[in-house]
mmCIF file of C-alpha atoms in Angstrom:
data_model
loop_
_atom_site.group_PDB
_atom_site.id
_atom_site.type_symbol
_atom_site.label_atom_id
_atom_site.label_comp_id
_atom_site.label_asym_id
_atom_site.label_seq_id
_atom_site.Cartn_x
_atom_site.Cartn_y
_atom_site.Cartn_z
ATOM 1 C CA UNK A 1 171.672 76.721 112.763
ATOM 2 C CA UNK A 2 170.338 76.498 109.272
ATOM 3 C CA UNK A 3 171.493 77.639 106.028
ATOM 4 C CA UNK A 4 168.357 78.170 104.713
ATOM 5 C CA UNK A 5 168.929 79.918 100.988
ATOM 6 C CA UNK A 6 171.134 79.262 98.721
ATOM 7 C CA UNK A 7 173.127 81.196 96.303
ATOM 8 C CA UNK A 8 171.918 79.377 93.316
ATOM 9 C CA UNK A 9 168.505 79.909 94.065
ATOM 10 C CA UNK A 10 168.329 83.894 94.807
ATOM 11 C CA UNK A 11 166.160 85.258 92.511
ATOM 12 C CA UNK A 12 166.048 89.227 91.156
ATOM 13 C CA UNK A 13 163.668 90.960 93.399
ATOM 14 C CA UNK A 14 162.485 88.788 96.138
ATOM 15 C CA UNK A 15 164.056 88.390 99.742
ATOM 16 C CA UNK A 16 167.049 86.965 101.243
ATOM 17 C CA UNK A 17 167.618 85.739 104.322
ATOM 18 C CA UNK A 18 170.443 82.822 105.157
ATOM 19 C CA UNK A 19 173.951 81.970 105.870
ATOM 20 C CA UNK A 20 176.590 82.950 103.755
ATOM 21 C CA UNK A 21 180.324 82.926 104.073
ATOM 22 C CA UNK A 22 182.626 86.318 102.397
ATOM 23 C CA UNK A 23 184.479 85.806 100.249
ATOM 24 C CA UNK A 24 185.713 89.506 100.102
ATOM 25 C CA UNK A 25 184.617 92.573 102.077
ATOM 26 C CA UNK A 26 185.934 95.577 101.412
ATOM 27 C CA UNK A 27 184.756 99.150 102.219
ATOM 28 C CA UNK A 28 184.839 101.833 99.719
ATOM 29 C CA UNK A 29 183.202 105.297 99.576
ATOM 30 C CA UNK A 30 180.035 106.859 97.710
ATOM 31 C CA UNK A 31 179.042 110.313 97.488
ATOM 32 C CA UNK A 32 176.218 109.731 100.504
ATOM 33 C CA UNK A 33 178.746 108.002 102.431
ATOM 34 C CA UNK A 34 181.395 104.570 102.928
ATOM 35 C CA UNK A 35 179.516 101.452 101.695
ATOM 36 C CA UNK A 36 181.127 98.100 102.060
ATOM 37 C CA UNK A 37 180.765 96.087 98.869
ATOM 38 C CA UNK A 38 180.822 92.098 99.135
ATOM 39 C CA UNK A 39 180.990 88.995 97.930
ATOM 40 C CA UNK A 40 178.807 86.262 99.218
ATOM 41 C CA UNK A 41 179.573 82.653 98.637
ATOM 42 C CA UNK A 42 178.361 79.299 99.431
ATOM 43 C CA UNK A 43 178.473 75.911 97.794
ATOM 44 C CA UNK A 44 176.486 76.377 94.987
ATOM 45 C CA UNK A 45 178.372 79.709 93.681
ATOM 46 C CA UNK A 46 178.915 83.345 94.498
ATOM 47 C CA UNK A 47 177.066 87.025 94.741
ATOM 48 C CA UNK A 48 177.705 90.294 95.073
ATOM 49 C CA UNK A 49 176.031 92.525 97.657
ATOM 50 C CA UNK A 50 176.383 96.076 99.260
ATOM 51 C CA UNK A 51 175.564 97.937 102.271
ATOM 52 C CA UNK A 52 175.329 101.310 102.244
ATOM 53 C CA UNK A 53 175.257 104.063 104.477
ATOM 54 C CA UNK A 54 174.332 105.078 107.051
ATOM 55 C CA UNK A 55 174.207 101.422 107.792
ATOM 56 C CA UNK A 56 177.161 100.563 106.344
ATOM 57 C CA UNK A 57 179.054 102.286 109.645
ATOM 58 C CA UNK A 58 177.126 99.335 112.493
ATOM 59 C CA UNK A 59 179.779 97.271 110.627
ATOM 60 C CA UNK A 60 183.696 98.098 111.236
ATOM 61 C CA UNK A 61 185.495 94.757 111.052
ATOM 62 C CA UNK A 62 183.761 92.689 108.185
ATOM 63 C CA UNK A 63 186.754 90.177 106.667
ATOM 64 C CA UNK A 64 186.607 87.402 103.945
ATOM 65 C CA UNK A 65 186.473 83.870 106.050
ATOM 66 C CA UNK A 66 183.788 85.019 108.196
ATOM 67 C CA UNK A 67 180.270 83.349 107.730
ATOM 68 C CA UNK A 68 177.367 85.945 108.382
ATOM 69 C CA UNK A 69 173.515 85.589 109.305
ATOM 70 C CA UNK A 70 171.838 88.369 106.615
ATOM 71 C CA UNK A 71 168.307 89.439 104.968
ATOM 72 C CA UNK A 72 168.757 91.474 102.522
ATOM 73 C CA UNK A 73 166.654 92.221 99.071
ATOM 74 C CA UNK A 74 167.682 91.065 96.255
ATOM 75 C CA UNK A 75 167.599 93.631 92.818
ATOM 76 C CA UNK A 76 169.970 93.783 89.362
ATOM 77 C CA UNK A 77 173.335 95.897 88.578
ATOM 78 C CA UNK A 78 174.844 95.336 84.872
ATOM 79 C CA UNK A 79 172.626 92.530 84.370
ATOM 80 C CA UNK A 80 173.718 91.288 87.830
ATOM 81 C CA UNK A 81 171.425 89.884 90.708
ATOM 82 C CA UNK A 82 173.239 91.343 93.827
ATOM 83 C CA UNK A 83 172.151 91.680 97.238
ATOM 84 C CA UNK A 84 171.438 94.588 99.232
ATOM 85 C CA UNK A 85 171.605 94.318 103.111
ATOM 86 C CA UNK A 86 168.995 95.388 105.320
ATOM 87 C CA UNK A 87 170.634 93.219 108.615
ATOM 88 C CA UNK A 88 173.939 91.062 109.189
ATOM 89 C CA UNK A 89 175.272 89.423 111.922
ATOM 90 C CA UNK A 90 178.797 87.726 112.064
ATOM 91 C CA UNK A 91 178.375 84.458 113.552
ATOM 92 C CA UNK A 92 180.821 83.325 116.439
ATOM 93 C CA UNK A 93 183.225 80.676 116.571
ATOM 94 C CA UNK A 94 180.754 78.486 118.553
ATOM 95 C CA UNK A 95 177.806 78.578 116.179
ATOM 96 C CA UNK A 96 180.537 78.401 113.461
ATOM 97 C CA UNK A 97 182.005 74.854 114.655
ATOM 98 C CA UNK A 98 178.318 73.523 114.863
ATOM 99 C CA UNK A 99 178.140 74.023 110.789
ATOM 100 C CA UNK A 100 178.656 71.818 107.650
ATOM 101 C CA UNK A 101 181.863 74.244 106.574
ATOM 102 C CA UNK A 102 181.264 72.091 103.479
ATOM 103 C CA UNK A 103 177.739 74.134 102.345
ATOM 104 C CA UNK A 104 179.735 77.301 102.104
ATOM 105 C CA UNK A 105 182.910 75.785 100.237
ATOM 106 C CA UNK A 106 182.450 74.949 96.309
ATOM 107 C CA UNK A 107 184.236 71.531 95.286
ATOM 108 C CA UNK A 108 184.632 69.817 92.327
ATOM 109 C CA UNK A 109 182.343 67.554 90.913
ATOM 110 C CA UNK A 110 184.603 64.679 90.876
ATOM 111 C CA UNK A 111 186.590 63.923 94.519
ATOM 112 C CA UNK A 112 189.727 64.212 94.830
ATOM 113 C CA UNK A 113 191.066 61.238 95.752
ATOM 114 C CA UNK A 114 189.124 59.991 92.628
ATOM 115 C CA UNK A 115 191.174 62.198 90.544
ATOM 116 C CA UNK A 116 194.311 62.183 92.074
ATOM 117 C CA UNK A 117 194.145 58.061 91.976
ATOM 118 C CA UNK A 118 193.699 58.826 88.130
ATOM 119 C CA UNK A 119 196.541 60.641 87.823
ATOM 120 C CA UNK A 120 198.644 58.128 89.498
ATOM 121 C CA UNK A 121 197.833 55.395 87.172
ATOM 122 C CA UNK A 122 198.969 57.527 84.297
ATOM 123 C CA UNK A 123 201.648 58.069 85.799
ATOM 124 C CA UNK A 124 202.572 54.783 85.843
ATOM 125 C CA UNK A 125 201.638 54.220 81.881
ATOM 126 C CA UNK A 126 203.234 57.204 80.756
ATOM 127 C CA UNK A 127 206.629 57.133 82.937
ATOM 128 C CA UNK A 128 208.753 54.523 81.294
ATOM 129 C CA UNK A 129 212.372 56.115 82.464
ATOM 130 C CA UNK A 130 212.674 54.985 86.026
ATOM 131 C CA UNK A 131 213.741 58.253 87.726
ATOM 132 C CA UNK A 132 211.163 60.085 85.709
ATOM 133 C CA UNK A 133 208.747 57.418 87.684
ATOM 134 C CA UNK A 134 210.594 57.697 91.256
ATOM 135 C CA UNK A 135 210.681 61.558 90.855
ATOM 136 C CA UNK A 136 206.919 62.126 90.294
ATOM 137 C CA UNK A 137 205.453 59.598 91.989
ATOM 138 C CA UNK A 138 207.627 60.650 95.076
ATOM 139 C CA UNK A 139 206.090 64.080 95.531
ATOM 140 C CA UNK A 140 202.457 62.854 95.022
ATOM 141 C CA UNK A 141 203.337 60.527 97.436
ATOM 142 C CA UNK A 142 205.136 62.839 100.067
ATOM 143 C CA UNK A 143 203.057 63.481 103.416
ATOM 144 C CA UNK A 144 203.721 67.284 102.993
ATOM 145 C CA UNK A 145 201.915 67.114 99.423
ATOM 146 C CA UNK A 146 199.370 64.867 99.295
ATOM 147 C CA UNK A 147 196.920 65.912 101.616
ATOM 148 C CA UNK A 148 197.016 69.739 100.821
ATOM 149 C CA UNK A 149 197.188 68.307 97.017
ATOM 150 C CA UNK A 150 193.684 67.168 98.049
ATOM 151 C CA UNK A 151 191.998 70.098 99.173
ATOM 152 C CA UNK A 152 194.070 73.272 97.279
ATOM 153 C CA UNK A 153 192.461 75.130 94.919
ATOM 154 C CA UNK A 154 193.973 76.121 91.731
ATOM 155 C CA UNK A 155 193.533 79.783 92.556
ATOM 156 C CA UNK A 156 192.225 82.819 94.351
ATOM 157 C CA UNK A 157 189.538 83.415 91.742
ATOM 158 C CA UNK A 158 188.450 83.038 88.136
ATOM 159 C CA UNK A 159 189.275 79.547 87.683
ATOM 160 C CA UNK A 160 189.515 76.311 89.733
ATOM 161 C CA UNK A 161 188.914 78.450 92.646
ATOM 162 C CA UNK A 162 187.362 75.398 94.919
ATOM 163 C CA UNK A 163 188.389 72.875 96.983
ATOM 164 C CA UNK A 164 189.594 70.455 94.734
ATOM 165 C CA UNK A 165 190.419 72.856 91.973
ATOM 166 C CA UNK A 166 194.552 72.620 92.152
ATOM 167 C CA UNK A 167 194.317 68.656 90.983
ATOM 168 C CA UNK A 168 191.347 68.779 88.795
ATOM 169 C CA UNK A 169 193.415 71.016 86.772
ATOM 170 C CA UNK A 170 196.362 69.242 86.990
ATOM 171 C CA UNK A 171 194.580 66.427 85.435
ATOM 172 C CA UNK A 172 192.888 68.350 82.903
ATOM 173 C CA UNK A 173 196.241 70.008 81.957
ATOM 174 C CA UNK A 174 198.105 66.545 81.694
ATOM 175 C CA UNK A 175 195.388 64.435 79.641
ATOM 176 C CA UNK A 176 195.608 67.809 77.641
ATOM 177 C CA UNK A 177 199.551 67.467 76.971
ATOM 178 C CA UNK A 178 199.238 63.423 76.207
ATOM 179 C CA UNK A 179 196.699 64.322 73.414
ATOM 180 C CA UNK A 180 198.999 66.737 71.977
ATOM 181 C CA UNK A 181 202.047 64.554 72.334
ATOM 182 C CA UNK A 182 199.967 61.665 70.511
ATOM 183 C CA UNK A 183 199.623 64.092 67.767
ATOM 184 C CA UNK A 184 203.043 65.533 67.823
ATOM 185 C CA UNK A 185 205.742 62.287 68.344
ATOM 186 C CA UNK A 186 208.763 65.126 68.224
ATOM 187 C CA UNK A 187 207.979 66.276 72.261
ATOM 188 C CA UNK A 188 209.480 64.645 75.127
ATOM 189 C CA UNK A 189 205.900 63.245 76.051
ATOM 190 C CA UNK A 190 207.781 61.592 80.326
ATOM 191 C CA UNK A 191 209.156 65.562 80.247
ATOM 192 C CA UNK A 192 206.066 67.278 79.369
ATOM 193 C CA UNK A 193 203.660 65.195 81.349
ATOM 194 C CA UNK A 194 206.181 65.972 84.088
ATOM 195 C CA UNK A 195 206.171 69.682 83.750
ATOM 196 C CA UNK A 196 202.369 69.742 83.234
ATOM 197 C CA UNK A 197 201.845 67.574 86.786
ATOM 198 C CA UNK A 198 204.130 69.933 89.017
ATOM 199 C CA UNK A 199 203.643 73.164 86.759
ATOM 200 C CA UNK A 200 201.533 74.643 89.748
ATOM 201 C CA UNK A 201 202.328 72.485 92.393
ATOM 202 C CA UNK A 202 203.233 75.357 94.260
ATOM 203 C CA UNK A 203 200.149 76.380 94.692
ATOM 204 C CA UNK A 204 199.340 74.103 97.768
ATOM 205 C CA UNK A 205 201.823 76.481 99.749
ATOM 206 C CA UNK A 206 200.710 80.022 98.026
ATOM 207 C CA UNK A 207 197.018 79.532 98.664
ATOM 208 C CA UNK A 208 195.604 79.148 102.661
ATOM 209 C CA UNK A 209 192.555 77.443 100.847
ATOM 210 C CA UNK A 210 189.879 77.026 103.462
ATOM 211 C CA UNK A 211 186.968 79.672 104.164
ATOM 212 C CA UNK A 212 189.210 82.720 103.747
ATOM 213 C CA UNK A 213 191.501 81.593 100.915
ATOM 214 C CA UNK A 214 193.609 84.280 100.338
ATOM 215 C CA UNK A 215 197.551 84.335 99.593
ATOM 216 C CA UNK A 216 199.885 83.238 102.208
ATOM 217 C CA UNK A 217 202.392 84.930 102.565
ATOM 218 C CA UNK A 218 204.919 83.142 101.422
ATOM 219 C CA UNK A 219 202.976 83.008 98.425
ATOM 220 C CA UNK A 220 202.608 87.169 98.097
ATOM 221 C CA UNK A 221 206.364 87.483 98.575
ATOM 222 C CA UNK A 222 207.922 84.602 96.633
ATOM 223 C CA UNK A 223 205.095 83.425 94.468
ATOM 224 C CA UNK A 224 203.972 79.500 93.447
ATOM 225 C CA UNK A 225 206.547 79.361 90.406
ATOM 226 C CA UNK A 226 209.442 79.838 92.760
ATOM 227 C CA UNK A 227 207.939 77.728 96.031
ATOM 228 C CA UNK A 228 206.874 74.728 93.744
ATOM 229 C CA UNK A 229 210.705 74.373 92.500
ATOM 230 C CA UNK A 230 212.060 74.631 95.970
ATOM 231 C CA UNK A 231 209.586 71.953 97.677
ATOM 232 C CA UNK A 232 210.011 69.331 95.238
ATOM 233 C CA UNK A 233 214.198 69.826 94.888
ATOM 234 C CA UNK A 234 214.778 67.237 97.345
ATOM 235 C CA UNK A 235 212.911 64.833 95.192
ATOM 236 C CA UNK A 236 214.781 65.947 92.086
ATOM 237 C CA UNK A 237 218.410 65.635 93.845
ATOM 238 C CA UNK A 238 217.212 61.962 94.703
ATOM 239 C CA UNK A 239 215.551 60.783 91.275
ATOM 240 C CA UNK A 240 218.437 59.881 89.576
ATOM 241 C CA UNK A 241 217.565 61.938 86.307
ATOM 242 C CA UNK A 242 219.937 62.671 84.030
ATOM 243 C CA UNK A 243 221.046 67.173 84.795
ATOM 244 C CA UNK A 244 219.688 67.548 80.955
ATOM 245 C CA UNK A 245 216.225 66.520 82.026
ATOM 246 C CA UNK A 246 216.201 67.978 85.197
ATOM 247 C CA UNK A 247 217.048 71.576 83.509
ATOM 248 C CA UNK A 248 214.609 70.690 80.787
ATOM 249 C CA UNK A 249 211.900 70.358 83.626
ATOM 250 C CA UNK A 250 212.922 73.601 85.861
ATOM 251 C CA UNK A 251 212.421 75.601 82.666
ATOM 252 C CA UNK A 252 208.862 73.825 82.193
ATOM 253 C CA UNK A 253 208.144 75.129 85.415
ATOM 254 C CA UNK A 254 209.912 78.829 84.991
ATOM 255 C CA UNK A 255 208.274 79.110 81.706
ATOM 256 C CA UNK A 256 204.800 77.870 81.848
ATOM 257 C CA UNK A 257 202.584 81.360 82.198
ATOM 258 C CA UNK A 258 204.155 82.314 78.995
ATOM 259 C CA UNK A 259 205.504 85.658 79.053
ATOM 260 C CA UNK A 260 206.949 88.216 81.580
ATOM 261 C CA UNK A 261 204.511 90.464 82.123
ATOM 262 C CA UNK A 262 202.303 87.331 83.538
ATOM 263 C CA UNK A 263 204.547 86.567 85.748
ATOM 264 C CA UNK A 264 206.674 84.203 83.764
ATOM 265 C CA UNK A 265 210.381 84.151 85.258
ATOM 266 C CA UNK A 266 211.293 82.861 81.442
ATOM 267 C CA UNK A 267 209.617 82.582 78.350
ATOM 268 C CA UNK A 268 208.677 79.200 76.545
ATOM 269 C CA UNK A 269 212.013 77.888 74.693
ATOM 270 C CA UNK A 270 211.186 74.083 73.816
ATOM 271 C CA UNK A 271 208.538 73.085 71.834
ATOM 272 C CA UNK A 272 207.553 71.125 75.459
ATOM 273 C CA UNK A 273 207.678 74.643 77.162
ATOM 274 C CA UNK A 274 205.035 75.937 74.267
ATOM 275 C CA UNK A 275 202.902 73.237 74.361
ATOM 276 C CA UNK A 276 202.548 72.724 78.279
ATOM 277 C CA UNK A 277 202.199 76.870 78.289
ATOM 278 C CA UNK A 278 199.129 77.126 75.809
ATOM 279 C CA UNK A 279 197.482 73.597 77.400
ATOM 280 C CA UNK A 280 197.478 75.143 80.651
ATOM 281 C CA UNK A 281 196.144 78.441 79.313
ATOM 282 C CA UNK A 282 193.528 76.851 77.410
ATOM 283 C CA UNK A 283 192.044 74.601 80.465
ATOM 284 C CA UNK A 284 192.508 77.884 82.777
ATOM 285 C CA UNK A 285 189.983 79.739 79.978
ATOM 286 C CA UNK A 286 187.928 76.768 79.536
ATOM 287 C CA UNK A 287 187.171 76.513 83.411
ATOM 288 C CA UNK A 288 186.343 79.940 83.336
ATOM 289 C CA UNK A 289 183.908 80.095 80.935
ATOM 290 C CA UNK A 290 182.043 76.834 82.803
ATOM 291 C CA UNK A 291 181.931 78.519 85.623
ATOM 292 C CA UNK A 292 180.331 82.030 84.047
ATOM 293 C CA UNK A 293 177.532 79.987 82.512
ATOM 294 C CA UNK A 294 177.187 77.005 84.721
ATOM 295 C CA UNK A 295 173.764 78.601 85.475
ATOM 296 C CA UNK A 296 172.198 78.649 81.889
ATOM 297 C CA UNK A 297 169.931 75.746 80.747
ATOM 298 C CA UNK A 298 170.341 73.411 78.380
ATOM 299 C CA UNK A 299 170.527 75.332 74.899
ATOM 300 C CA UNK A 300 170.131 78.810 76.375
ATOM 301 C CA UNK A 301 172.354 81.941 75.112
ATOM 302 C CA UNK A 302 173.280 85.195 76.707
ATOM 303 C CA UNK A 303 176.083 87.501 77.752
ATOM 304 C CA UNK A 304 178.773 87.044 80.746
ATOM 305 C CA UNK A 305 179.117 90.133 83.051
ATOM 306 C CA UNK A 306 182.670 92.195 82.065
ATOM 307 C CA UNK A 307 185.573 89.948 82.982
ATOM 308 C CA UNK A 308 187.855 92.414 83.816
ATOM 309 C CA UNK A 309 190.854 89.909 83.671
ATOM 310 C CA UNK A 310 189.906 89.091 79.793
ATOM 311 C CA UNK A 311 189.008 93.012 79.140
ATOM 312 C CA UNK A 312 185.443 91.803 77.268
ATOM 313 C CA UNK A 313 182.199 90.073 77.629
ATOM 314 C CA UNK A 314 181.845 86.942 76.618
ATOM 315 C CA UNK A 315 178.712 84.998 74.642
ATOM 316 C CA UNK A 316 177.395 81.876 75.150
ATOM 317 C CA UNK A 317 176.269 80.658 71.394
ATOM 318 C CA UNK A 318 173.699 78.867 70.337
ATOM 319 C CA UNK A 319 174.852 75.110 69.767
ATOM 320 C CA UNK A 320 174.869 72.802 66.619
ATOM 321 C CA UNK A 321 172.320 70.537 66.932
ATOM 322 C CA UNK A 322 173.310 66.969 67.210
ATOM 323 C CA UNK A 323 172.257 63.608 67.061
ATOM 324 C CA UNK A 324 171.971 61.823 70.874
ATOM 325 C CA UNK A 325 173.536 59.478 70.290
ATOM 326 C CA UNK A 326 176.572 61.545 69.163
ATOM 327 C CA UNK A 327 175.910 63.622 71.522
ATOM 328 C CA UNK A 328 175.959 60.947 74.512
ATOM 329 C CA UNK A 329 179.710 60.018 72.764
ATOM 330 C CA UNK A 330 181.251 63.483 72.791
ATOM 331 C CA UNK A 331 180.308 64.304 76.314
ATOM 332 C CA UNK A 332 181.435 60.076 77.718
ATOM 333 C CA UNK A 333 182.123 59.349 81.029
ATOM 334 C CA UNK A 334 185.213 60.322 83.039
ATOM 335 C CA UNK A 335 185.751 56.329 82.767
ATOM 336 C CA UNK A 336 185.252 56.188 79.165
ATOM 337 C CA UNK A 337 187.678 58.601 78.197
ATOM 338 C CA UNK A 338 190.315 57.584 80.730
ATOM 339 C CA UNK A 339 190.427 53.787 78.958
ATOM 340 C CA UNK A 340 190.235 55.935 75.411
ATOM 341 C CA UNK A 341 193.499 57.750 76.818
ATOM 342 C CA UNK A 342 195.741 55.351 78.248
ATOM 343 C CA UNK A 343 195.076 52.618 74.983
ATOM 344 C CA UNK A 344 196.659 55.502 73.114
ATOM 345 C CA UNK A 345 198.862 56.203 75.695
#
């Protein structure tokens, strides 16, 4: 079978009609009637669409994973472009197997191996203390992580959400913590680069990743923060680091979504805690708002949808304009900036 439209190129007001995988389905109720409200999804991003009743009722068992056949129109809501049905069909596992899963899953644009080679060779600049260096280069390198490491997302939704996601942030996050250990020689740069490495490592267990991607359940009843710890103990009992450093690092991990009502077992208590905390927080936002206008053009402005989990809209501003040339420097090359990094390093 072929995919035929993307999500990227659905247009307000015209017709759609292709393959799409849910992301969510979940039935709700309107004055005329239940109407089941989804999400589509594909490679190239996600949508929103509806079908309402009377239709709505040919459809009893829609669930996120499955990858549907549908024509639909397409129209605006809130400044939206969402979809509304007119036919779906839930393809079987047969004509599932024959597809490219990969057209229906968003990645990062950089592979993962790519990055997760990256991270390994600072790894090796930055880890000095030899247990530091037989501690985090054992997990990396442990069969249970690596591969899962390759493919996890970073979450559910919002940010990182894609296969890929969990390491690209890792990265981000640690080349985020070296820069602000360069400019602040007081931190324990081999214990923050640490904490900011394995700070959601447990998210390779919490997360199914795949088509569905939903929350294991180990992950709904004990939570990434908790399962992270517990995988990579074994690792920690056979370092060799000194109990000072190895407390130092558990409370990276406890403390690193801030505050307790985010789900933060502890709040930040070393300056390493603080600065690991607000670098993770900061790439976390900064994905987000790439991904809310990864759509615009070059130069063009607007308004995001409501985010519900930031409580506003957000703008997209108009830019300073700069020279190319300086403009071409800013921007670099993964490359470029990874030699820039590890000569400061």
């Amino acid at each position: 079978m072929e995919k035929r439209q993307s999500i990227k190129d659905i247009e307000a007001n015209g017709d759609v009609r292709g393959l799409f995988l849910l992301g969510a389905a979940t039935l709700n109720q309107a004055r005329n009637g239940p109407f089941w409200r989804l999400e589509l999804r594909d490679a190239t991003g996600t949508m929103e669409a509806k079908i309402w009743s009377p239709q709505s009722q040919a459809y009893p068992d829609l669930a996120p994973g499955q990858i549907v056949d549908l024509e639909g129109r397409s129209g605006t809501y809130r400044d939206r472009v969402e979809v509304t049905v007119e036919r779906l069909r839930t393809l079987d596992e047969a004509e599932q197997a024959s597809l490219d899963i990969s057209q229906f899953l968003p990645a990062s644009e950089r592979p993962a191996a790519e990055m997760l080679e990256e991270l390994e060779r600072l790894c090796r600049e930055v880890f000095t203390h030899a247990p530091w260096r037989k501690f985090v280069l054992g997990v990396l390198r442990d069969d249970d992580v690596r591969p899962r490491l390759l493919v996890a997302p970073a979450a559910k939704a919002v940010h990182h959400a894609f296969v890929g996601g969990l390491v690209e942030h890792i990265l981000s996050v640690t080349r985020l913590c070296l820069h602000l250990a360069e400019h602040y020689p007081e931190l324990d740069r081999q214990a923050l680069v640490a904490g900011a490495i394995f700070h959601d490592i447990g998210k390779v267990w919490e997360l199914t990743g795949g088509l569905a991607n939903d929350y294991s359940d180990e992950g709904r009843l004990l939570g990434h923060i908790h399962i992270g710890l517990e995988r990579i103990e074994p690792h920690l009992r056979k370092s060799g680091l000194e109990p000072e450093l190895v407390m130092h690092f558990k409370h990276l991990i406890l403390s690193h979504h801030g505050e307790l009502e985010y789900g933060s077992p502890k709040r930040p208590k070393t300056a390493e805690a603080m600065v690991l905390h607000y670098a993770d927080n900061i790439d976390a936002k900064m994905a987000q708002m790439r991904g809310l206008f990864a759509n615009m053009g070059e130069g063009e402005t607007g308004w995001s949808p409501y985010q519900n989990t930031l409580q506003r809209f957000l703008y997209r501003p108009a830019r300073t304009p700069e020279p190319v040339a300086t403009t071409r420097r800013r921007r670099g090359t993964p490359e470029v900036e990874q030699c820039s990094l590890l000569s400061k390093a």
